[in-house]
Coordinates of C-alpha atoms in Angstrom, one line a residue:
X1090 CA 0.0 0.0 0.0
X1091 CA 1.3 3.4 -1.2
X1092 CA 2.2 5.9 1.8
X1093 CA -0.9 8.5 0.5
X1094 CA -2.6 5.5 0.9
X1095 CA -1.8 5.2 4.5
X1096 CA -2.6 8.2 5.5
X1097 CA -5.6 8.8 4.0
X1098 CA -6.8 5.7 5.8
X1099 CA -5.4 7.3 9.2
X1100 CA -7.0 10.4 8.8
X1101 CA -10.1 8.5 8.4
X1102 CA -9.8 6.4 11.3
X1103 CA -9.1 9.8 13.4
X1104 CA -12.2 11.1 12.0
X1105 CA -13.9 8.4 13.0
X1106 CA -12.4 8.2 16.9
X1107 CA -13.4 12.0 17.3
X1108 CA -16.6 11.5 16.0
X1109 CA -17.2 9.1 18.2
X1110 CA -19.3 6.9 15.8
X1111 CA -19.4 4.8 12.7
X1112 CA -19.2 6.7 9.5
X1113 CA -20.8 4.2 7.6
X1114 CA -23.6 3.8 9.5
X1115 CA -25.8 6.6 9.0
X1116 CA -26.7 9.1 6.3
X1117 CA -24.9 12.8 6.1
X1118 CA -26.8 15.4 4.7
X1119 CA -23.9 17.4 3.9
X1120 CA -22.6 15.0 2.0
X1121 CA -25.8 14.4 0.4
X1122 CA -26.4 18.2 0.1
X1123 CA -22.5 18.3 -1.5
X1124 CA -23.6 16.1 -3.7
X1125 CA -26.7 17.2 -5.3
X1126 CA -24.7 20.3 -6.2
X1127 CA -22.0 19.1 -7.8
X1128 CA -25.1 16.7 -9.9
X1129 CA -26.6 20.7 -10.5
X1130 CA -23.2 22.3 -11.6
X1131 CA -22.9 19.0 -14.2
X1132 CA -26.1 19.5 -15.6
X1133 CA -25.9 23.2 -16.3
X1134 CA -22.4 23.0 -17.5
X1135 CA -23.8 20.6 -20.0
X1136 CA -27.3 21.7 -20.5
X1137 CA -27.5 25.0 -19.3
X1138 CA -30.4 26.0 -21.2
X1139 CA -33.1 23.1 -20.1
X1140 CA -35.6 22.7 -18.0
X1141 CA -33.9 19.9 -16.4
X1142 CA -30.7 22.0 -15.0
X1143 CA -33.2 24.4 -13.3
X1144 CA -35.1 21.0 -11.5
X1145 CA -31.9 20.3 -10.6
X1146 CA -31.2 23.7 -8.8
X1147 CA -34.3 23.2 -6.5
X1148 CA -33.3 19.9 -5.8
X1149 CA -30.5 21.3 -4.5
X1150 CA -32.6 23.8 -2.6
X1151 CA -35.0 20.7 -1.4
X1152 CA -31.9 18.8 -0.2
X1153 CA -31.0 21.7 2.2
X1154 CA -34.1 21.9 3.1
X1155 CA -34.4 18.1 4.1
X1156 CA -30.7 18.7 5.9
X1157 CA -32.7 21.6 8.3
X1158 CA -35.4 19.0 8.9
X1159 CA -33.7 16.2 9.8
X1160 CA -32.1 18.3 12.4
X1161 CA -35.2 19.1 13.7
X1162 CA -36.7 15.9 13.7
X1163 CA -34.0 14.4 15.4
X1164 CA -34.1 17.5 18.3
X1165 CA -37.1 16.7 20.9
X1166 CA -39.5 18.9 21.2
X1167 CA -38.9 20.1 24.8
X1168 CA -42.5 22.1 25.1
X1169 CA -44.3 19.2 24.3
X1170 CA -42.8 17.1 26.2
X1171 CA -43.5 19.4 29.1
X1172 CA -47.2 19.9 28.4
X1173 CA -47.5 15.9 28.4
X1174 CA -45.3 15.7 31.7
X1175 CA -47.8 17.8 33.4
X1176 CA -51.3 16.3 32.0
X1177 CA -49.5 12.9 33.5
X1178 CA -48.7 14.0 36.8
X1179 CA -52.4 16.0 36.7
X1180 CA -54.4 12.8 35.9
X1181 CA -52.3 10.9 38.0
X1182 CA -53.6 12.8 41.2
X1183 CA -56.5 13.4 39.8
X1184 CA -56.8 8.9 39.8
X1185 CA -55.2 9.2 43.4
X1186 CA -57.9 11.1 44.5
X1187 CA -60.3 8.9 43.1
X1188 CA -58.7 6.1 44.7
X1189 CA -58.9 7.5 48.3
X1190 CA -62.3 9.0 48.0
X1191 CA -63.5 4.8 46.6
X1192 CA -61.2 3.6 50.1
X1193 CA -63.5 5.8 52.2
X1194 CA -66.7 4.1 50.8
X1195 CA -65.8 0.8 51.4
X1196 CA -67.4 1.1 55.0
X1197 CA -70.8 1.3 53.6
X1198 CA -72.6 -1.7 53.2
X1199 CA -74.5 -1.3 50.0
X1200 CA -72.4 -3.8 47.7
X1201 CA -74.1 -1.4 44.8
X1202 CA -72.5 1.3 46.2
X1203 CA -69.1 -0.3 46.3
X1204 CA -69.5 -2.1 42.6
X1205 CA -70.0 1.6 41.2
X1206 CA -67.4 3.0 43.0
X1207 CA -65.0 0.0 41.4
X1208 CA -66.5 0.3 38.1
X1209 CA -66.1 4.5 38.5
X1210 CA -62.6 3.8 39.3
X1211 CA -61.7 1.6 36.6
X1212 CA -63.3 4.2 34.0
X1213 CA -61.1 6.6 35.1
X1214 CA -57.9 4.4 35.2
X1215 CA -58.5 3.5 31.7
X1216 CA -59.3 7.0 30.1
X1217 CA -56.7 8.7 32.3
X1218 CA -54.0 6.2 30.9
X1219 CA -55.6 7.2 27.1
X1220 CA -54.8 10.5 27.8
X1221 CA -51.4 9.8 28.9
X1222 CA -50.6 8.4 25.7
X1223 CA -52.1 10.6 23.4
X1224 CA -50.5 13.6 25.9
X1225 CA -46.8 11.7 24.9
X1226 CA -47.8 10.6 21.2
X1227 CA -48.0 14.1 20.5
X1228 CA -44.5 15.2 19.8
X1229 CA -44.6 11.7 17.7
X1230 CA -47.8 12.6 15.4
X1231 CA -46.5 16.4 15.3
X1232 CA -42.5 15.3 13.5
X1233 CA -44.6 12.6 11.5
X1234 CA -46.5 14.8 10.2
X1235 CA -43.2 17.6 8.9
X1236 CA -42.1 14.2 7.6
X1237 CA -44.7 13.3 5.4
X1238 CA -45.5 16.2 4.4
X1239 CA -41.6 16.8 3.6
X1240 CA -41.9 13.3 1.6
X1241 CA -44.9 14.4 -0.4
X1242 CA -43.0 17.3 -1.7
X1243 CA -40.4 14.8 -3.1
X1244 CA -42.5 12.3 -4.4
X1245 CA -43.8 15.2 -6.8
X1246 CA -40.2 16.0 -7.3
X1247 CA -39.8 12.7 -8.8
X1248 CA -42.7 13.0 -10.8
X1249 CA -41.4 15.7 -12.4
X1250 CA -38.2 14.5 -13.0
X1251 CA -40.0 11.5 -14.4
X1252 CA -41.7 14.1 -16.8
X1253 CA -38.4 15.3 -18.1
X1254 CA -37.0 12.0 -19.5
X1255 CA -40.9 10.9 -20.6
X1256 CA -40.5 11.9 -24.4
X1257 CA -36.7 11.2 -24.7
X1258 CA -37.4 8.2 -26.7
X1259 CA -34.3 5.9 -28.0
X1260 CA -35.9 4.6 -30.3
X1261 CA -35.7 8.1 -33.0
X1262 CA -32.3 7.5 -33.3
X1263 CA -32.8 4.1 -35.0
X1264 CA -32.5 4.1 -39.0
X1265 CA -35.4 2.6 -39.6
X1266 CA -37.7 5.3 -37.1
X1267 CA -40.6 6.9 -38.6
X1268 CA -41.6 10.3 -36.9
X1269 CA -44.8 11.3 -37.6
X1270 CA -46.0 15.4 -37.4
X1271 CA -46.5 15.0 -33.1
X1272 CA -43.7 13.2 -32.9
X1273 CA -41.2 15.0 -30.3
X1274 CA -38.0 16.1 -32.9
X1275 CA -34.7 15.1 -31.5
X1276 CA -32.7 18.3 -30.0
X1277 CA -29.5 15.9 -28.8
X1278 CA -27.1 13.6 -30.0
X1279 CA -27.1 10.1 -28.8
X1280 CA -24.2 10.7 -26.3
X1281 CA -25.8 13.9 -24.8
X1282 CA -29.7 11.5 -24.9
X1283 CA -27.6 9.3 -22.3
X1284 CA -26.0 11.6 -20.3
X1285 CA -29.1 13.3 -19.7
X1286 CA -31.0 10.4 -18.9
X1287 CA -28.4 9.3 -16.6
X1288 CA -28.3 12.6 -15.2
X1289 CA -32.4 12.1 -14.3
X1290 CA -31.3 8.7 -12.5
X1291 CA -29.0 10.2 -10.6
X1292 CA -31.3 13.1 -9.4
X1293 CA -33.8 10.0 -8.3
X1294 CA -31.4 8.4 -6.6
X1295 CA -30.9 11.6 -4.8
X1296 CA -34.6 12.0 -3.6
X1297 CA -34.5 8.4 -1.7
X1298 CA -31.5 9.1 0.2
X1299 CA -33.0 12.5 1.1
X1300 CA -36.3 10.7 2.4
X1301 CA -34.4 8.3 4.3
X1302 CA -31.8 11.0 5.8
X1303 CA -35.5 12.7 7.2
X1304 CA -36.5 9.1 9.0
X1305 CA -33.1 7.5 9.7
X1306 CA -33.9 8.4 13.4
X1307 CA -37.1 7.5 13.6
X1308 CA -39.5 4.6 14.1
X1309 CA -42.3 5.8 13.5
X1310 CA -44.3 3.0 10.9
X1311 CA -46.5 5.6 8.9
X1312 CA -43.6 7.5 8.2
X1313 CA -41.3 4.4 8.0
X1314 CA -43.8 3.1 5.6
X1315 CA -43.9 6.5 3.4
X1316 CA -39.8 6.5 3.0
X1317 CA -40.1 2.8 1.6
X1318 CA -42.9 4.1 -0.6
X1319 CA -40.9 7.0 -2.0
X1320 CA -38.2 4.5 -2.3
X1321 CA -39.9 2.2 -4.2
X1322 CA -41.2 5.4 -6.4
X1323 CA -37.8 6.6 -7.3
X1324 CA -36.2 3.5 -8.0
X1325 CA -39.4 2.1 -9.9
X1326 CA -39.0 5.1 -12.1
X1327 CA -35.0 4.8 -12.2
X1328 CA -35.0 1.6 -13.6
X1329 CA -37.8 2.8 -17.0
X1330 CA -34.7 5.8 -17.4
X1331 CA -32.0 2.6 -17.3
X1332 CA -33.9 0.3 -19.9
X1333 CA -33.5 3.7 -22.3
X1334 CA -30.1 4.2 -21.6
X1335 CA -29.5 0.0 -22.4
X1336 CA -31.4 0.3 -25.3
X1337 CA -29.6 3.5 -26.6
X1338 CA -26.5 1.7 -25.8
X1339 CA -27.1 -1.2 -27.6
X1340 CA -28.1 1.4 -30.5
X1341 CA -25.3 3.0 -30.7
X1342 CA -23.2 -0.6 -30.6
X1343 CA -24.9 -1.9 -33.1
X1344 CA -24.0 1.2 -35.6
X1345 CA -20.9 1.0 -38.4
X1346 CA -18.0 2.3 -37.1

């Protein structure tokens, strides 16, 4: 192993020792943000005029934005938390009380009585302990819902990106391709056709890390469940911009030198 070698692997290792954790273990969204604007600085340096280069600049504005979020998320919600403190320790007495005033009726000798002052008791258990967890669900339910809403936003991103490489058809660069007067008129070169397809895989790629940087401390289901799905989405719609670029490829392998 060359020396360089060496010591970029030390450095890395010190990294990781003042860190204090793995490096490889979680998602960083400034590395992620990093990266979506180099992707934005590719695609204007080599289409500077299309629509694509400017979906790329707010994808770079939407992967900030999913930074700032995740450092919220991950931050507890210290009001809330205090508001749900004190309806616990409120219902708590409030059940205490209960309690005592149900021991002092236990002298009476109406069974009724007692029965009702059991079943009274019991209601009040059971409601007070609902309360208690909806009083500590809510800083849950509150971040779950920045989430998804945060997801939504990128699943439309991908649509849109989706939109982009929808008419860029490989098939107009065969020989034997007949356009017809709707037909979209080719405005690139095979070569460029690939790299900006590629380019639109690469910026879906980009959405599903930026859900999963948003959940990667949470476990919450629904929004667990909304990061697969947007997942699913962007990799779904990845692999229709990959059968193009295969087919172009094969196109262009097939022509005469």
């Amino acid at each position: 192993m060359r020396p360089e070698e060496l010591e970029a692997g030390s450095s890395l290792r010190r990294a990781r020792e003042a860190k204090g954790t793995n490096l490889f273990r979680q998602l960083d969204a400034p590395r992620i943000v990093a990266t979506g604007e180099t992707l934005a600085k590719r695609i204007h340096e080599r289409f500077p005029q299309s629509n694509l280069a400017a979906v790329a600049t707010d994808l770079v504005a939407v992967s900030r934005d999913a930074s700032q979020l995740a450092g919220q998320l991950a931050q507890p919600m210290v009001g809330w938390r205090a508001l749900s403190i004190t309806l616990t320790v409120a219902l708590l007495v409030l059940v205490i009380v209960v309690a005592l005033n149900l021991r002092v009726s236990l002298h009476v000798g109406d069974a009724i009585q007692l029965v009702q002052g059991i079943e009274a008791l019991i209601n009040d258990i059971v409601f007070a302990g609902i309360a208690i967890w909806f009083a500590f669900s809510i800083e849950t339910r509150r971040k779950r819902g920045k989430a998804l809403r945060f997801i939504s936003q990128l699943r439309s991103l991908a649509h849109v990106i989706d939109m982009h490489q929808l008419d860029k058809d490989p098939d107009r660069y065969d020989p034997n391709y007949k356009s017809t007067a709707s037909s979209p008129k080719p405005d690139m070169t095979p070569a460029q056709l690939m790299r900006y397809l590629d380019y639109c895989s690469e910026m879906l790629a980009i959405l599903g890390k930026l859900a999963a940087l948003c959940a990667q401390r949470s476990s919450d289901p629904p929004t667990l469940a909304a990061v697969n799905e947007l997942e699913d989405l962007s990799s779904g719609l990845s692999r229709k911009v990959w059968q193009k670029i295969m087919i172009l490829d094969r196109m262009l392998a097939q022509r005469p030198a």
